[in-house]
Short mmCIF file of C-alpha atoms in Angstrom, two decimals:
data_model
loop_
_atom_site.label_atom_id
_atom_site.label_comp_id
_atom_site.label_asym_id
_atom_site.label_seq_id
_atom_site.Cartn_x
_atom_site.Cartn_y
_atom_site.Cartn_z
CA UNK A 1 103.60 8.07 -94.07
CA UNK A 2 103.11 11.01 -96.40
CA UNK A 3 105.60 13.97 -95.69
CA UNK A 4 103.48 17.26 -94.16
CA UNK A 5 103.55 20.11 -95.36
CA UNK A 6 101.54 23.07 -94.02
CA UNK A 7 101.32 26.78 -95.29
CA UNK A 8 100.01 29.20 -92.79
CA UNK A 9 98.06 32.13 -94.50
CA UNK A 10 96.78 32.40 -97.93
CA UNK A 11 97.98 35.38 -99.04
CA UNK A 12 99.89 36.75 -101.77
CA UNK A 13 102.63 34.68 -101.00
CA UNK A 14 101.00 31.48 -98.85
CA UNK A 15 98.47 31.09 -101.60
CA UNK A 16 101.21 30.89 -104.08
CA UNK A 17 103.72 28.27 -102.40
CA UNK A 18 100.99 26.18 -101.85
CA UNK A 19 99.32 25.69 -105.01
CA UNK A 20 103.25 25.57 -106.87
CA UNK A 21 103.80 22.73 -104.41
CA UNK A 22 101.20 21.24 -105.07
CA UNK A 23 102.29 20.60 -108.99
CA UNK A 24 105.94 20.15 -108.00
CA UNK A 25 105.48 17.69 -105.33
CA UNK A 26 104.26 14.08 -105.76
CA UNK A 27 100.90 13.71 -104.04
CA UNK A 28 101.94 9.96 -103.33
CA UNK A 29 104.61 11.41 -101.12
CA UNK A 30 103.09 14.85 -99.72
CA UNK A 31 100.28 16.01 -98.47
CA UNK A 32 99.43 19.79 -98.08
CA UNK A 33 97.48 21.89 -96.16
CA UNK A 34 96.36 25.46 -95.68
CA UNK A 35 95.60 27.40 -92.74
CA UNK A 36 93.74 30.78 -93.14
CA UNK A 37 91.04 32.79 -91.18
CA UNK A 38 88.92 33.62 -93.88
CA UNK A 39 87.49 31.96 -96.96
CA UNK A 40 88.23 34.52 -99.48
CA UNK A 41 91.36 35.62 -101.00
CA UNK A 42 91.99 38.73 -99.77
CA UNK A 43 93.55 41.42 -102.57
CA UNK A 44 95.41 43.78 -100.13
CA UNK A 45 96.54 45.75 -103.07
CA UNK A 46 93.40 47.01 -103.36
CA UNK A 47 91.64 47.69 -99.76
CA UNK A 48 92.10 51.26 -100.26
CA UNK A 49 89.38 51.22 -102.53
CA UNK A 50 87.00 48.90 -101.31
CA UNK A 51 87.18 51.38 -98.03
CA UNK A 52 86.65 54.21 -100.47
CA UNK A 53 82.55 52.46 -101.83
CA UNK A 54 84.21 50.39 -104.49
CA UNK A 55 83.62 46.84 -105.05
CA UNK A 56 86.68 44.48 -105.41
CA UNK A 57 87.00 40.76 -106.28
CA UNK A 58 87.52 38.07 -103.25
CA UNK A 59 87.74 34.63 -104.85
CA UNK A 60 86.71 31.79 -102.66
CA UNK A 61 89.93 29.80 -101.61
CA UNK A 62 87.90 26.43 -101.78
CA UNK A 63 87.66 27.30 -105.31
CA UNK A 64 91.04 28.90 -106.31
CA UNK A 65 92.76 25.25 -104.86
CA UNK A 66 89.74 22.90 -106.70
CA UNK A 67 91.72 20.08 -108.64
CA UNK A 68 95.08 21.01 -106.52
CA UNK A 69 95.05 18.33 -103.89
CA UNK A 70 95.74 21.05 -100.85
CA UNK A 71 93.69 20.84 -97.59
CA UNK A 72 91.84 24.21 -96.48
CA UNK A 73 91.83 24.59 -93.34
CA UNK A 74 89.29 27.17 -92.44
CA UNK A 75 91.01 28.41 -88.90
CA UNK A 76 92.74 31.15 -87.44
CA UNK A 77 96.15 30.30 -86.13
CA UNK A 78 97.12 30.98 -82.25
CA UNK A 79 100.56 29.37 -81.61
CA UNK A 80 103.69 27.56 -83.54
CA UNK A 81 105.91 25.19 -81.53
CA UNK A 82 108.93 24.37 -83.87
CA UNK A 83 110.46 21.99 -81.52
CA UNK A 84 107.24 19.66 -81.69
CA UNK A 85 106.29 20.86 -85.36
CA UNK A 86 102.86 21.46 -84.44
CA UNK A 87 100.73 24.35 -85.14
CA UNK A 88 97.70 25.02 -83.21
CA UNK A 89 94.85 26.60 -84.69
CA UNK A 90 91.55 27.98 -83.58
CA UNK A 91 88.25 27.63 -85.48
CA UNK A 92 83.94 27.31 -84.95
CA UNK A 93 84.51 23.90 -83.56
CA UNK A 94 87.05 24.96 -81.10
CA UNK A 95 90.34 24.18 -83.04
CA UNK A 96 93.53 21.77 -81.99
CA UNK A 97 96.44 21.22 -83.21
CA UNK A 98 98.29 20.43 -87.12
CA UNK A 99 101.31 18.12 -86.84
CA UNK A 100 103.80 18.88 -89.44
CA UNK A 101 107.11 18.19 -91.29
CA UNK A 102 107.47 21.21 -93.42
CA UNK A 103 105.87 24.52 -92.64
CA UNK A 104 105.60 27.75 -94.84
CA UNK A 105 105.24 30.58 -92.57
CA UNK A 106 102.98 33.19 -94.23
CA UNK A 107 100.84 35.08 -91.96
CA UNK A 108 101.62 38.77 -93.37
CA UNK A 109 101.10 41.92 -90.98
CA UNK A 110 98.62 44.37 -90.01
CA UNK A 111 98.86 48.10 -88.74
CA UNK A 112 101.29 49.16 -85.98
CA UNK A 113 99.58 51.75 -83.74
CA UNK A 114 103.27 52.29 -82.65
CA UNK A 115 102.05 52.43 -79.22
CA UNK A 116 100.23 55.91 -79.85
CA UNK A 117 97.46 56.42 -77.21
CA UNK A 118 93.94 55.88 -79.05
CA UNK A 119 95.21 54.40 -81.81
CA UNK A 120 93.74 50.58 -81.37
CA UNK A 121 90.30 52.49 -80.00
CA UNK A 122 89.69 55.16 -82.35
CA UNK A 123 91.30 54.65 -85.41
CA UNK A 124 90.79 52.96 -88.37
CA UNK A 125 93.23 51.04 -90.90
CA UNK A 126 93.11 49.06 -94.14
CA UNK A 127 95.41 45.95 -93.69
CA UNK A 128 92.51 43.53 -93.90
CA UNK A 129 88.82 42.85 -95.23
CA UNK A 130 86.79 43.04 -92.27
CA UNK A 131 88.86 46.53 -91.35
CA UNK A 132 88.04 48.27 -94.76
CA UNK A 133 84.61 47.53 -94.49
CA UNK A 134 84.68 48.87 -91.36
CA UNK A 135 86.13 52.35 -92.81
CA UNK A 136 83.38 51.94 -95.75
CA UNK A 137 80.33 52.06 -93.27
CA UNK A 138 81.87 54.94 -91.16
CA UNK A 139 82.54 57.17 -94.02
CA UNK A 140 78.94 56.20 -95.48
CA UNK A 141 77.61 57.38 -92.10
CA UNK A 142 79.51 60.57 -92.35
CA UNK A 143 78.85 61.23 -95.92
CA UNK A 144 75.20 60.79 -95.29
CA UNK A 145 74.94 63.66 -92.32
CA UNK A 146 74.56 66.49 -95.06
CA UNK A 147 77.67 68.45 -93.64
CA UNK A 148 81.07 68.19 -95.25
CA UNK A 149 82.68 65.52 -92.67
CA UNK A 150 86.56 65.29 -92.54
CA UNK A 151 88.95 62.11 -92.67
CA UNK A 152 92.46 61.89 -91.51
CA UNK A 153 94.82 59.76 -93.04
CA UNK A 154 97.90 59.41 -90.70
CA UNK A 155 101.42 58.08 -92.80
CA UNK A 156 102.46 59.10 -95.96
CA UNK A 157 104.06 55.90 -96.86
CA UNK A 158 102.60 54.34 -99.74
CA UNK A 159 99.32 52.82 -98.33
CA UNK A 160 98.40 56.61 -96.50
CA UNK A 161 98.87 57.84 -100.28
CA UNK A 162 96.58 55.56 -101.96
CA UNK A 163 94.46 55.88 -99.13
CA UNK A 164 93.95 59.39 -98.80
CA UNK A 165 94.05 59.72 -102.76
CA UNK A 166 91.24 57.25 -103.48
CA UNK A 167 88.55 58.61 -100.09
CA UNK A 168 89.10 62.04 -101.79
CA UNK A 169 88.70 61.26 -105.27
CA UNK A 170 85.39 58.19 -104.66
CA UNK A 171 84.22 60.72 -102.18
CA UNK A 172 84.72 64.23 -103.11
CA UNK A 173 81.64 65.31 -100.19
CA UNK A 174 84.24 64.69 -97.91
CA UNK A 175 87.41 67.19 -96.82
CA UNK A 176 90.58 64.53 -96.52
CA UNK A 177 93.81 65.45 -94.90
CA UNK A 178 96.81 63.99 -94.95
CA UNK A 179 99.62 63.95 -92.34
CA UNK A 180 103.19 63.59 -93.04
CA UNK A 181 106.14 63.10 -90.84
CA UNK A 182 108.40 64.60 -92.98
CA UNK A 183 108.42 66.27 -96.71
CA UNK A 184 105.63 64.51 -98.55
CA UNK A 185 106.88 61.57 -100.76
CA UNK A 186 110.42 62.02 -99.55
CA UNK A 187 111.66 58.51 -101.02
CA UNK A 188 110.21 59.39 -104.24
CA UNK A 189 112.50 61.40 -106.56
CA UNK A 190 112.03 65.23 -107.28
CA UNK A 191 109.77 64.77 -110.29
CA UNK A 192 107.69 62.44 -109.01
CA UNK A 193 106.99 64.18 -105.70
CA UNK A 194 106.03 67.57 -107.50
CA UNK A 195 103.49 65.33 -109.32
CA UNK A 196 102.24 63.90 -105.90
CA UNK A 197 102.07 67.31 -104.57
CA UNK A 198 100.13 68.56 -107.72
CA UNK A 199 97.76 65.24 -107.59
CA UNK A 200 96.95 66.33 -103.93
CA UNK A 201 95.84 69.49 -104.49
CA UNK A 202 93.87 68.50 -107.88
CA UNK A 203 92.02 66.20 -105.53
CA UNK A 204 91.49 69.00 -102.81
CA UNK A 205 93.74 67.07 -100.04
CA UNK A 206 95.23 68.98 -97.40
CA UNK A 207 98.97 68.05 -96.56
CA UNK A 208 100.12 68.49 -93.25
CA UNK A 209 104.18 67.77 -93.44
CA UNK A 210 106.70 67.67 -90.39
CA UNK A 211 103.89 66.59 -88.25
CA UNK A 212 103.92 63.79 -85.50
CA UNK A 213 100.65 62.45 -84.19
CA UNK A 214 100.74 61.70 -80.36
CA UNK A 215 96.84 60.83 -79.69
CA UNK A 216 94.39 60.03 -81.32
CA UNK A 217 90.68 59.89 -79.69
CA UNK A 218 87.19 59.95 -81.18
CA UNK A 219 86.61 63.06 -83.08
CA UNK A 220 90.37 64.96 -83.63
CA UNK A 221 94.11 63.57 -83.20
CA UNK A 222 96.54 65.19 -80.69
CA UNK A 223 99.62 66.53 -82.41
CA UNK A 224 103.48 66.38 -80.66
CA UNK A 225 103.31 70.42 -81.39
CA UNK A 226 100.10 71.10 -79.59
CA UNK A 227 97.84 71.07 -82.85
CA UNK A 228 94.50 69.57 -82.16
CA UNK A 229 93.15 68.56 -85.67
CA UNK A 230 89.34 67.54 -85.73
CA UNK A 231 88.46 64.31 -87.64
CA UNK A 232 85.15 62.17 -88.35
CA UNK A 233 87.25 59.18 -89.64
CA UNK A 234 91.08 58.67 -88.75
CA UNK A 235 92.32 56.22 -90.58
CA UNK A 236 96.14 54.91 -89.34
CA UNK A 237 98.24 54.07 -91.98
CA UNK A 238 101.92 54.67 -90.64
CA UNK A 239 103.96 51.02 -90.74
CA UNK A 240 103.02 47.32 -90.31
CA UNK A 241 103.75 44.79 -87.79
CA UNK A 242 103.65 41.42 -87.84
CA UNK A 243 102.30 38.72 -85.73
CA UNK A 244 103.81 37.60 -82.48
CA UNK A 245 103.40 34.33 -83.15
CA UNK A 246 106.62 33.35 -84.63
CA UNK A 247 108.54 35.29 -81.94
CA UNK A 248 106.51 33.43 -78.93
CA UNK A 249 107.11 29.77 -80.80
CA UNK A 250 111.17 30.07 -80.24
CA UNK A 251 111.75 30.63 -83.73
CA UNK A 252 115.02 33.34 -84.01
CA UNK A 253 113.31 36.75 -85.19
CA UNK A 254 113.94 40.37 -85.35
CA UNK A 255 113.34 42.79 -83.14
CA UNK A 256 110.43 43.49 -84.69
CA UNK A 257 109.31 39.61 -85.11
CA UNK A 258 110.18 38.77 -88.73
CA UNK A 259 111.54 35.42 -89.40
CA UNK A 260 115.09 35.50 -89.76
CA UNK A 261 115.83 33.47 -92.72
CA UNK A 262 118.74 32.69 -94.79
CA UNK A 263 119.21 33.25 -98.79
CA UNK A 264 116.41 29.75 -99.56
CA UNK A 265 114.09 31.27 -97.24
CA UNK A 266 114.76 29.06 -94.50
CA UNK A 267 114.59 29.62 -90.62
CA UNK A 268 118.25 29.88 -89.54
CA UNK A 269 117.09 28.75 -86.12
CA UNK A 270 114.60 25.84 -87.37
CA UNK A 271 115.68 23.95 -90.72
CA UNK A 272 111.96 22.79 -91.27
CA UNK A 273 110.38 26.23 -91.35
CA UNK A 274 110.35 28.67 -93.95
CA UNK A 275 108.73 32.17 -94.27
CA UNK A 276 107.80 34.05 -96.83
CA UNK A 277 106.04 37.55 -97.31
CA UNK A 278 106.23 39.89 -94.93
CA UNK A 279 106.78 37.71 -91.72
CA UNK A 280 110.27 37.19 -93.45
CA UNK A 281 113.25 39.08 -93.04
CA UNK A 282 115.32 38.50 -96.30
CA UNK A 283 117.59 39.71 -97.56
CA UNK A 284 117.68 41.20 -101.23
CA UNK A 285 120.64 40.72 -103.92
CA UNK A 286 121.61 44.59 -103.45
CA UNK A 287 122.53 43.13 -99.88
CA UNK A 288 119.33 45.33 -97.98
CA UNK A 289 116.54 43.64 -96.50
CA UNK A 290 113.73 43.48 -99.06
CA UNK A 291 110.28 45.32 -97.82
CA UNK A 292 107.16 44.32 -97.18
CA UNK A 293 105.68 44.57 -100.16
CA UNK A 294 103.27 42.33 -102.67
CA UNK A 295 106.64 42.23 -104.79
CA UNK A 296 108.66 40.69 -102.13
CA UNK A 297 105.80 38.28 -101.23
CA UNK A 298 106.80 37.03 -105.29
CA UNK A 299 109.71 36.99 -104.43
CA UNK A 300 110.26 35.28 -101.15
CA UNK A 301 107.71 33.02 -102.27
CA UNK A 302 109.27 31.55 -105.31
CA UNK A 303 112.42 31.47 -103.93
CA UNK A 304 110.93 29.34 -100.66
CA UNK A 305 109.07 26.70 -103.02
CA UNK A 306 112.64 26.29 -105.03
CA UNK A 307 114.12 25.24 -101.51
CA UNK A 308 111.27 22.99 -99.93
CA UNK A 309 110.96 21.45 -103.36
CA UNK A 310 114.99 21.12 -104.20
CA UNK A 311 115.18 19.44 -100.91
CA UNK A 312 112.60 17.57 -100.14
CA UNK A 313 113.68 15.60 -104.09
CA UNK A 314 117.31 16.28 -103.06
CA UNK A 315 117.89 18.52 -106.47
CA UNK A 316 119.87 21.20 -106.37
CA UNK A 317 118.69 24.35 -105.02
CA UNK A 318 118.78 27.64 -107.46
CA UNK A 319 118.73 31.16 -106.17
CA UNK A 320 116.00 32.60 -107.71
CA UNK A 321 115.93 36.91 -108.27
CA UNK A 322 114.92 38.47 -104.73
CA UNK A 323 115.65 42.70 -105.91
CA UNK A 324 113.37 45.20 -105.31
CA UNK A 325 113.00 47.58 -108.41
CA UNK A 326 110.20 50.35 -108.46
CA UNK A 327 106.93 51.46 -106.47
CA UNK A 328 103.71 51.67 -107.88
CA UNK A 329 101.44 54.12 -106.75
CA UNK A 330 97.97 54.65 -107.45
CA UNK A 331 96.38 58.10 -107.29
CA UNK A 332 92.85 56.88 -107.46
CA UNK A 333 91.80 55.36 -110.64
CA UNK A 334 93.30 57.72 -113.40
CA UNK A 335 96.30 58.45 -112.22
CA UNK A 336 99.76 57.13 -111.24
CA UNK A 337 103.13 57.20 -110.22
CA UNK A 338 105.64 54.33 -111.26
CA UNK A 339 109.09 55.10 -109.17
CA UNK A 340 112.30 53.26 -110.50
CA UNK A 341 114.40 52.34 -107.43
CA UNK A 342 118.42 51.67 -108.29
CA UNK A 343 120.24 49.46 -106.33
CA UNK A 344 120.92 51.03 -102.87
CA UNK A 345 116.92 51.48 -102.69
CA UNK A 346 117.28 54.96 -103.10
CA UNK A 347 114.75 56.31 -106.21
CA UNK A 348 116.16 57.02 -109.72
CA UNK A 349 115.56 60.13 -111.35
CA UNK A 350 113.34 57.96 -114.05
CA UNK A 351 109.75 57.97 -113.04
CA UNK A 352 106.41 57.49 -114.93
CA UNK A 353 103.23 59.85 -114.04
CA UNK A 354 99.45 60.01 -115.26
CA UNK A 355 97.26 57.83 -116.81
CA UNK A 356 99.88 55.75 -118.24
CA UNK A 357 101.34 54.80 -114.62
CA UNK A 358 97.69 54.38 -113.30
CA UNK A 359 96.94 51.90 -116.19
CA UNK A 360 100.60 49.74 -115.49
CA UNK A 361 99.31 49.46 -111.66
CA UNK A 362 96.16 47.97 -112.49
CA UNK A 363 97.53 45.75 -114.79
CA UNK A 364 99.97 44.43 -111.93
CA UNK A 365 96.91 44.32 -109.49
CA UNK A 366 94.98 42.07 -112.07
CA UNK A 367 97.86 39.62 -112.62
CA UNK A 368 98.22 39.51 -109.40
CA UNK A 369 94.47 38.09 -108.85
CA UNK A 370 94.96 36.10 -111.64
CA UNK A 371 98.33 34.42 -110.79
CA UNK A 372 96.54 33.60 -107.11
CA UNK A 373 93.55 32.33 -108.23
CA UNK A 374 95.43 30.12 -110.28
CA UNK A 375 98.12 28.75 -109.27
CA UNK A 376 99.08 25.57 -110.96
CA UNK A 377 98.40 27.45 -114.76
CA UNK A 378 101.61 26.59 -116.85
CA UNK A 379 103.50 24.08 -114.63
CA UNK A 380 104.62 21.17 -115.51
CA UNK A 381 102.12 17.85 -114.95
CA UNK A 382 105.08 15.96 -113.97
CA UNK A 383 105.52 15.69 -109.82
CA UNK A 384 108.34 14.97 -108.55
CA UNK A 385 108.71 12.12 -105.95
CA UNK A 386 110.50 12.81 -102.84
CA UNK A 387 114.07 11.40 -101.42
CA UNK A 388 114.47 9.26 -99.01
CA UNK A 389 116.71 11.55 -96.87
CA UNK A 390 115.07 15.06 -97.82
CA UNK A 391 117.32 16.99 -95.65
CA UNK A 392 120.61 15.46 -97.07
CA UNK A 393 121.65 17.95 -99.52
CA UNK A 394 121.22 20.65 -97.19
CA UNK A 395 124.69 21.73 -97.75
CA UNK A 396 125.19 22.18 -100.86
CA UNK A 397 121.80 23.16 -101.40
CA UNK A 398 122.26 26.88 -103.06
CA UNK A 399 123.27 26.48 -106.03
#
């Protein structure tokens, strides 16, 4: 019987593993599938601009896994029971259940509303396709009222950025505020937060810093000092969450439901799981837990497929990089910010602004696209059969 490997979510990193697996490992001896709700590839880098009216690419996962061997499975996933290694799975035809021997948790995160009143209701986000779209079509309704509409962009973290940067630059009809906990761009260094500042105002946004939203209904958002700010579009972009899946499956998480894996990406609480991306909490070579981040999906991901693959041949294991070394911000489509980040995560004085910056992003984007959608170019031919005790050299498996 063929060993079972499943990868749950074809992200960044899911859509990676899989297709690297699918080179590495025999297909006499393996057999892989992939479970994700939706058909396309999904760039998350770049849903800030399809929400701002811009059209982005969305391969079709049938075709970026043509020629690899891998099952699609075409479902959205609903539960994970470790100790029977099943997943089950919803879909059009009512869904069931996916027996398996290895599984690559990757099913990414969404937006946390925090528990903020209105949030879920009222407000929009960009963590996913069918929820930029949804921002698209409101701010085309607003746009086409013939009065200067306002949008809200709530979280200054690097998403409410790009966000509020690209609405106000696609659509310059609109008036775009954006609200800040603290000092705007406070993990970026000096420099490169004066050239935020100045990018904001070049693009007429209106900052609104040591502010803490505790409402948010229809029309206007409910501030913790009494400020009632009016708003056609609020679009929530302060912090992620992930799914609840893993932590309702048994599997040993955080407390806010990452995977708890050790330095091969592996459950600590389930040996035949592995997570990757941002449903895993890993930790970085600078000894802090890495972010969640397209980078770290990279990351975690290559350093997951060394592990299943080292073990399942019973090869030694290497540790492959897992750092975290700059941000790259876009400030719509001309300009930039590239942050260096040293090795307590704090930002370096060294940063990179303007064009320049804005041209290195979108060059990062588009390998990005082009690594997924391809992801067997340059690997060796040569699979690699599997042992007959995959989990024996488990303990000296890091190398």
């Amino acid at each position: 019987m063929k060993h079972r490997i499943v990868v749950l979510g074809a992200g960044y990193a899911g859509a990676y593993v899989a297709g690297t697996l699918s080179r590495r490992l025999s297909a006499a001896d393996t057999e892989i599938t992939v479970v994700n709700a939706e058909p396309d590839f999904v760039q998350r880098l770049r849903l800030h601009q399809l929400a701002a009216g811009q059209e982005i690419e969305a391969p079709r996962l049938a075709d970026v896994f043509a020629g690899t061997g891998i099952r699609l499975r075409l479902a959205r996933v609903t539960a994970v029971d470790p100790e029977r290694q099943v997943v089950a799975v919803a879909d059009a035809d009512g869904g069931g259940e996916l027996g398996y021997d290895t599984l690559l948790y990757a099913l990414g995160s969404h937006v946390a509303d925090h528990g903020v009143p209105g949030v879920a209701e009222h407000a929009f986000h960009v963590t996913g396709r069918p929820a930029a779209l949804r921002l698209r079509e409101r701010l085309d309704g607003v746009g086409r009222r013939g009065e200067r509409g306002s949008v809200l962009v709530v979280g200054d973290g690097l998403t409410g950025i790009e966000t509020a940067t690209e609405i106000a630059e696609s659509r310059p009809g609109l008036s775009v505020a954006l609200v800040a906990r603290g000092e705007l761009g406070a993990p970026l260094s000096a420099g490169a937060r004066a050239h935020l500042r100045h990018a904001c105002d070049r693009l007429g946004i209106t900052v609104l810093e040591h502010t803490s939203v505790e409402a948010v209904e229809a029309t206007r958002v409910l501030c913790a000092d009494g400020t009632v700010l009016a708003s056609d579009a609020t679009v929530w972009t302060a912090g992620f969450a992930v799914n609840p899946i893993a932590t309702a499956g048994g599997l040993e998480v955080t407390e806010d439901g990452r995977i708890v894996v050790d330095r091969t990406m592996r459950s600590v609480s389930h040996p035949n799981v592995y997570a990757a991306g941002d449903s895993a909490y890993a930790i970085g070579d600078n000894g802090l837990p890495l972010p969640m981040s397209c980078a770290s999906a990279g990351y975690t991901g290559r350093q997951a497929t060394a592990a299943i693959v080292g073990r399942l041949t019973g090869r030694r294991i290497a540790n492959t990089k897992l750092e975290y070394v700059g941000n790259h911000i876009s400030l719509g489509r001309r300009d930039g910010i590239l942050q260096m980040i040293d090795g307590e995560g704090r930002a370096k004085p060294k940063y990179l602004s303007g064009r320049k910056a804005a041209r290195i992003k979108a060059g990062i984007v588009r390998m990005s696209l082009w690594a997924t959608s391809h992801p067997t170019f340059g690997l060796p031919s040569r699979t690699r059969r599997l042992a007959d005790a995959p989990d024996a050299p488990a303990e000296k498996a890091v190398a």
